[in-house]
Coordinates of C-alpha atoms in Angstrom, one line a residue:
M127 CA 161.0 72.0 4.1
T128 CA 158.0 69.8 3.7
K129 CA 157.9 67.0 1.2
V130 CA 154.7 67.6 -0.9
F131 CA 153.2 64.8 -3.0
I132 CA 151.5 66.4 -6.1
Y133 CA 148.7 65.0 -8.2
P134 CA 149.0 64.8 -11.1
V135 CA 152.5 63.5 -10.3
N136 CA 154.1 65.1 -13.5
S137 CA 152.6 68.5 -13.2
L138 CA 155.3 71.1 -13.8
I139 CA 152.9 73.8 -12.7
L140 CA 152.4 72.3 -9.3
A141 CA 156.0 71.3 -8.9
D142 CA 157.0 74.9 -9.6
L143 CA 154.6 76.4 -7.1
V144 CA 155.7 73.9 -4.4
E145 CA 159.4 74.9 -4.9
R146 CA 158.6 78.7 -4.9
F147 CA 157.2 78.3 -1.4
G148 CA 160.3 76.5 -0.1
H149 CA 159.1 72.9 -0.1
K150 CA 160.2 69.8 -2.0
P151 CA 157.8 68.5 -4.6
L152 CA 157.6 64.7 -4.9
T153 CA 157.3 64.2 -8.6
M154 CA 157.4 61.5 -11.3
M155 CA 160.0 63.3 -13.2
N156 CA 162.6 62.8 -10.4
Q157 CA 161.8 59.2 -10.1
V158 CA 162.2 58.7 -13.9
R159 CA 165.4 60.7 -13.9
E160 CA 166.9 58.5 -11.2
K161 CA 165.9 55.4 -13.3
V162 CA 167.4 56.5 -16.5
T163 CA 170.6 57.9 -15.0
N164 CA 171.2 54.9 -12.6
I165 CA 174.3 52.9 -13.7
S166 CA 172.8 49.7 -12.3
L167 CA 170.4 49.4 -15.2
D168 CA 171.5 46.7 -17.7
S169 CA 169.1 47.6 -20.5
P170 CA 168.3 51.4 -20.5
P171 CA 165.3 51.2 -22.9
V172 CA 163.6 48.9 -20.4
N173 CA 164.6 50.9 -17.4
I174 CA 163.6 48.3 -14.9
T175 CA 165.5 46.4 -12.2
P176 CA 164.6 43.1 -10.8
E177 CA 163.4 44.9 -7.6
D178 CA 161.0 47.2 -9.4
P179 CA 158.1 44.6 -9.8
K180 CA 158.5 43.6 -6.2
I181 CA 158.0 47.3 -5.2
G182 CA 155.0 47.5 -7.4
L183 CA 153.5 44.4 -5.8
R184 CA 153.6 46.3 -2.3
Y185 CA 150.8 48.6 -3.7
A186 CA 148.9 46.6 -6.1
A187 CA 147.9 42.9 -6.2
V188 CA 149.2 40.5 -9.0
E189 CA 145.8 40.5 -10.6
V190 CA 146.1 44.2 -11.2
P191 CA 147.2 45.3 -14.7
A192 CA 151.0 45.4 -15.0
G193 CA 150.9 49.1 -16.0
V194 CA 149.4 50.0 -12.6
R195 CA 152.0 48.0 -10.7
G196 CA 154.7 49.6 -12.8
R197 CA 153.5 53.1 -12.2
M198 CA 153.0 52.3 -8.4
A199 CA 156.7 51.1 -8.3
L200 CA 157.6 54.6 -9.0
I201 CA 154.7 56.5 -7.3
G202 CA 154.3 54.4 -4.1
P203 CA 157.6 55.4 -2.6
L204 CA 156.8 59.1 -3.3
I205 CA 153.5 58.6 -1.3
E206 CA 155.4 57.0 1.6
E207 CA 157.8 59.9 1.7
A208 CA 155.0 62.5 1.6
E209 CA 154.4 64.8 4.5
A210 CA 151.6 66.8 2.7
A211 CA 149.8 66.6 -0.6
I212 CA 148.1 68.6 -3.3
I213 CA 145.5 66.9 -5.4
V214 CA 143.9 68.6 -8.5
E215 CA 140.6 67.1 -9.3
N216 CA 139.5 66.7 -13.0
P217 CA 142.7 68.0 -14.6
P218 CA 142.9 68.1 -18.4
A219 CA 145.4 65.6 -19.9
N220 CA 147.9 68.3 -20.7
F221 CA 148.1 69.5 -17.1
G222 CA 150.0 66.2 -16.1
C223 CA 148.3 63.0 -17.2
V224 CA 149.4 59.9 -15.6
G225 CA 147.6 57.8 -18.2
C226 CA 145.7 55.3 -16.1
N227 CA 142.6 56.0 -14.2
R228 CA 143.1 52.9 -11.9
T229 CA 146.5 54.2 -10.9
N230 CA 145.1 57.6 -10.3
E231 CA 142.3 56.3 -8.0
L232 CA 144.8 54.1 -6.1
M233 CA 147.2 57.0 -5.6
K234 CA 144.5 59.4 -4.4
Y235 CA 143.2 56.6 -1.9
L236 CA 146.8 56.0 -0.6
V237 CA 147.5 59.7 -0.1
R238 CA 144.2 60.3 1.7
D239 CA 144.6 57.1 3.8
K240 CA 148.1 58.2 4.9
G241 CA 146.7 61.0 7.1
V242 CA 148.9 63.8 5.9
P243 CA 147.5 67.3 5.3
V244 CA 145.9 67.3 1.9
L245 CA 144.7 70.1 -0.3
E246 CA 142.1 69.1 -2.8
V247 CA 141.3 71.7 -5.4
K248 CA 139.3 71.7 -8.6
Y249 CA 141.1 72.5 -11.9
P250 CA 140.3 76.0 -12.8
E251 CA 138.0 76.8 -15.8
S252 CA 138.2 80.6 -15.8
N253 CA 140.6 83.4 -15.0
D254 CA 138.9 83.9 -11.7
D255 CA 139.0 80.2 -10.9
A256 CA 142.7 80.2 -11.8
H257 CA 143.4 83.0 -9.2
D258 CA 141.5 81.2 -6.5
F259 CA 143.3 78.0 -7.5
V260 CA 146.7 79.6 -7.0
N261 CA 145.7 81.4 -3.8
K262 CA 144.4 78.2 -2.2
I263 CA 147.6 76.4 -3.1
A264 CA 149.7 79.3 -1.8
A265 CA 147.7 79.4 1.5
F266 CA 148.2 75.7 1.9
L267 CA 151.9 75.8 1.2
R268 CA 152.4 78.7 3.7
S269 CA 150.6 76.8 6.4
L270 CA 153.2 74.0 6.1
P271 CA 156.3 74.0 8.2
K272 CA 159.5 75.1 6.4
E273 CA 161.6 73.0 8.8
K274 CA 160.7 69.9 10.8
P275 CA 160.6 70.3 14.6
E276 CA 163.0 67.3 15.0
E277 CA 165.6 69.1 12.9
D278 CA 165.2 72.1 15.1
E279 CA 165.7 70.1 18.2
K280 CA 168.8 68.5 16.7
L281 CA 170.2 71.9 15.9
T282 CA 169.6 73.3 19.4
E283 CA 171.1 70.2 20.9
E284 CA 174.3 70.4 18.7
D285 CA 174.8 74.2 19.5
P286 CA 176.0 73.8 23.1
A287 CA 178.5 71.1 22.1
E288 CA 179.8 73.3 19.2
K289 CA 180.2 76.2 21.6
E290 CA 182.2 74.2 24.1
A291 CA 184.4 72.8 21.2
E292 CA 185.2 76.3 20.2
K293 CA 186.5 77.2 23.7

């Protein structure tokens, strides 16, 4: 299962497509869920720990608006974890808006700079475009490995030991 970063990071449509093809979508929703259900938060309306601003500073300088750093505190670790990415260009706000173009540009730059396989598709404007959009994403997701080679090696290494233990 490949960890796929999606942009826009809160797109339910992309998250669903990634899951349907057996991969793990890296989404903002999971990050927010973790924040609001974490017992270590003292003030749930704020949903911030003392470590969060430090995490944001790893991706954006102190001169950058606080909103960018705050978003990057959640999104940056997703980018680091990504093994592939899907970027939708020119999506409408209701497709999964992040709300800050500076953050959007920084995210896309960091994903492209990471060197993982990236599919960049234009948001569809017609039914034919929508079919092509889904087909391109499906082809990309099919091309990604379902399991990592390291995991396969570990499984084959463990098998002989397990067989001997059974004897």
